[in-house]
mmCIF file of C-alpha atoms in Angstrom:
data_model
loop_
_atom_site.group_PDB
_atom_site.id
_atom_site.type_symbol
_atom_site.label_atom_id
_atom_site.label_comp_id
_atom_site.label_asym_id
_atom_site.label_seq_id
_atom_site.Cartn_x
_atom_site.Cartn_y
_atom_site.Cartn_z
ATOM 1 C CA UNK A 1 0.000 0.000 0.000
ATOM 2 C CA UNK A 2 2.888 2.686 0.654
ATOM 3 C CA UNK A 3 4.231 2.157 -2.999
ATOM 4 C CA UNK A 4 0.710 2.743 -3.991
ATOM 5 C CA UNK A 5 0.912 6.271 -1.971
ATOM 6 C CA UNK A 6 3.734 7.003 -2.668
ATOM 7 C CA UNK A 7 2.924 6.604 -6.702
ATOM 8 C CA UNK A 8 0.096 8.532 -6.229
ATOM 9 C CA UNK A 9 2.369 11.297 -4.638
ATOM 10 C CA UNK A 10 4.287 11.111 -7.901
ATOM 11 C CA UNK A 11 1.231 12.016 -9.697
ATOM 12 C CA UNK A 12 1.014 7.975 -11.209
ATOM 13 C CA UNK A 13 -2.388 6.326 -11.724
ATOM 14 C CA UNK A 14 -2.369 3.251 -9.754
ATOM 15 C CA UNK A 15 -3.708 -0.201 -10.322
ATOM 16 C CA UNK A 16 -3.741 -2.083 -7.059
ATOM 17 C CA UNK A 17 -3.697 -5.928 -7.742
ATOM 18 C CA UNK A 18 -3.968 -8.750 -5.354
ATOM 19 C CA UNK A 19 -5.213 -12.231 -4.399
ATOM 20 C CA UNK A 20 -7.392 -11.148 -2.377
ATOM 21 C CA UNK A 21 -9.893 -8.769 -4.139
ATOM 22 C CA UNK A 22 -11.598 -7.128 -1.425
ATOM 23 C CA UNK A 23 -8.078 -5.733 0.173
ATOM 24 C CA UNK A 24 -6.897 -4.593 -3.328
ATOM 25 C CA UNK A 25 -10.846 -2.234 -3.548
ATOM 26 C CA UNK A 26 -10.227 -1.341 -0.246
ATOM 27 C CA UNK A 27 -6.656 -0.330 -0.957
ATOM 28 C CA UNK A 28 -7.418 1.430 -4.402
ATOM 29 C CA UNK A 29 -10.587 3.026 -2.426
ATOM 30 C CA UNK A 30 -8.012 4.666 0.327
ATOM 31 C CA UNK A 31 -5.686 5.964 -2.569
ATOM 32 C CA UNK A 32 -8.088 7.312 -4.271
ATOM 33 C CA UNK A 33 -9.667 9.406 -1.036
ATOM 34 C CA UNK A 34 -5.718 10.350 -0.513
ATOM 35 C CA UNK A 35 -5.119 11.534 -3.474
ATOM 36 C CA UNK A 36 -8.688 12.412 -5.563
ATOM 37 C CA UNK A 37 -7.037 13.838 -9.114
ATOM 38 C CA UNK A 38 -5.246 10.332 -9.451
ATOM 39 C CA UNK A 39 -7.228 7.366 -10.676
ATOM 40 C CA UNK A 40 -6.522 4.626 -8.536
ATOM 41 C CA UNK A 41 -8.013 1.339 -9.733
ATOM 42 C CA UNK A 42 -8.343 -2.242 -8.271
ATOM 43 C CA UNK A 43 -7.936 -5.906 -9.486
ATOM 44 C CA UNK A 44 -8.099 -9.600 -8.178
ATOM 45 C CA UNK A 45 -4.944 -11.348 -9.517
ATOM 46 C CA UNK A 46 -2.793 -14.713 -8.368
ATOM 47 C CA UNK A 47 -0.195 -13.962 -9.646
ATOM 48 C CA UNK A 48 1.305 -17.444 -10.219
ATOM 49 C CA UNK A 49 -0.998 -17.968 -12.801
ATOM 50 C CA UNK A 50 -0.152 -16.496 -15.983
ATOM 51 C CA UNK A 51 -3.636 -16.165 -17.253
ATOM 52 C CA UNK A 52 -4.590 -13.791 -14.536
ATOM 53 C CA UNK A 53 -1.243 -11.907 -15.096
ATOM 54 C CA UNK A 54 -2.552 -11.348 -18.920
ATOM 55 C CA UNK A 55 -5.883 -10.613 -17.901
ATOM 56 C CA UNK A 56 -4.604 -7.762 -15.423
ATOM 57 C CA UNK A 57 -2.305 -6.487 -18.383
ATOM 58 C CA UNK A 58 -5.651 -6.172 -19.942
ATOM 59 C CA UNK A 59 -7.546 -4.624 -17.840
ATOM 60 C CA UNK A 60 -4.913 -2.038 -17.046
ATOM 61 C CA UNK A 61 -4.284 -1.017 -20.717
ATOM 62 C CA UNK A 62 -8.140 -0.369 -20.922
ATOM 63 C CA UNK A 63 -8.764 1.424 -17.827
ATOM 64 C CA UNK A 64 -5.979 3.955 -19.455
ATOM 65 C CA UNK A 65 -5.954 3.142 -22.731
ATOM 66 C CA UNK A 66 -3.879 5.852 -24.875
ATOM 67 C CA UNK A 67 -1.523 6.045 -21.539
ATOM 68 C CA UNK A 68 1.750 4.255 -21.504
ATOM 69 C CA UNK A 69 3.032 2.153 -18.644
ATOM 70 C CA UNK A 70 5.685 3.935 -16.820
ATOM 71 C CA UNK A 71 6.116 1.745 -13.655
ATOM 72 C CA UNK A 72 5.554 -1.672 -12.690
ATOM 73 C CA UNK A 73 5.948 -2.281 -8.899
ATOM 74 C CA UNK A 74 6.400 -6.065 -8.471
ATOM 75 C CA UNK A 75 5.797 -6.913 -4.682
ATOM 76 C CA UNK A 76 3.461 -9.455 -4.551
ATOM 77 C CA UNK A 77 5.137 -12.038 -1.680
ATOM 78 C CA UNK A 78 3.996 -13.961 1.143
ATOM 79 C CA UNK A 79 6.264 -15.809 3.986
ATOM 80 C CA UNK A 80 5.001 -18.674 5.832
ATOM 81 C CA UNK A 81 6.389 -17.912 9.474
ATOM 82 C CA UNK A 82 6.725 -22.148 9.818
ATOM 83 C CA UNK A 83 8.537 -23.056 7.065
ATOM 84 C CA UNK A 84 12.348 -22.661 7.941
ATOM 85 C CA UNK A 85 14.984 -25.289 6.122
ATOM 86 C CA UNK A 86 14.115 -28.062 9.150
ATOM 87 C CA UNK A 87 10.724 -27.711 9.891
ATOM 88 C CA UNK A 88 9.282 -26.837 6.494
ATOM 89 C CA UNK A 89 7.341 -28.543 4.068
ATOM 90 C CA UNK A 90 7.764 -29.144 0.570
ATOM 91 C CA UNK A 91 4.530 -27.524 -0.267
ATOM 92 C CA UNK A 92 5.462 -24.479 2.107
ATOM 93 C CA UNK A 93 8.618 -23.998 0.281
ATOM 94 C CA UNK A 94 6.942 -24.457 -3.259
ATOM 95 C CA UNK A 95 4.296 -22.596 -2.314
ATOM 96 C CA UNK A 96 6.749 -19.382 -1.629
ATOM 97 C CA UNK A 97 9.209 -20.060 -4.421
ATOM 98 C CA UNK A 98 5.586 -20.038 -6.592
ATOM 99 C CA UNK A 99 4.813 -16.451 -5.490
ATOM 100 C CA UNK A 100 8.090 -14.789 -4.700
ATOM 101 C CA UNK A 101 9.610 -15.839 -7.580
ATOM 102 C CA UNK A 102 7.695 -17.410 -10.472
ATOM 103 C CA UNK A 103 5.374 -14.191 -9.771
ATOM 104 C CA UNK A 104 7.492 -11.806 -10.005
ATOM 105 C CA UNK A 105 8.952 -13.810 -13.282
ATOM 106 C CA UNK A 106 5.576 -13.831 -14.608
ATOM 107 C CA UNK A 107 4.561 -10.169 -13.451
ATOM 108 C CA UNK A 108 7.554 -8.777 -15.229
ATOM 109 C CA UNK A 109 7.725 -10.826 -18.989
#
């Protein structure tokens, strides 16, 4: 949410994107209150599923079509407090490289 703001503060339009719909509208809801002369847009997205990654592309090249992409702000990321090198599971650990990594991979190509 800070890079958000702090985007916003830059005079950006923002698309907030996350798993979890309802905290990305609620996010994009607070920009925009912040900060009413930027539009600040929201959008469910896993981003370990390239699909959803294309459909967010989409969507953002729509909601500002004629505008050009300046900034991409990759931080989707999760940790998983349990799953050190001893006590972790496989599915833990794939789980994390999944979104820290293969999202980020599949936020950025």
């Amino acid at each position: 949410l800070a890079l958000a703001h702090k985007s916003a503060s830059l005079h950006m339009h923002v698309v907030i994107s996350d798993v979890r719909v309802e905290v990305a509208e609620k996010a994009a809801q607070e920009v925009s209150e912040k900060y009413p002369r930027i539009r600040c847009v929201s959008f469910g997205c896993d981003v370990t599923k390239t699909d959803e990654v294309r459909k967010l592309l989409e969507y953002t090249k729509d909601v500002f079509a004629g505008k050009y992409i300046q900034f991409v702000g990759a931080n989707a990321g999760i940790l998983i407090p349990k799953a050190t090198v001893l006590a972790g599971s496989y599915e833990d650990w794939f789980r994390t490289y999944d979104v820290n990594v293969l999202g980020l991979f599949n936020t950025l190509r």
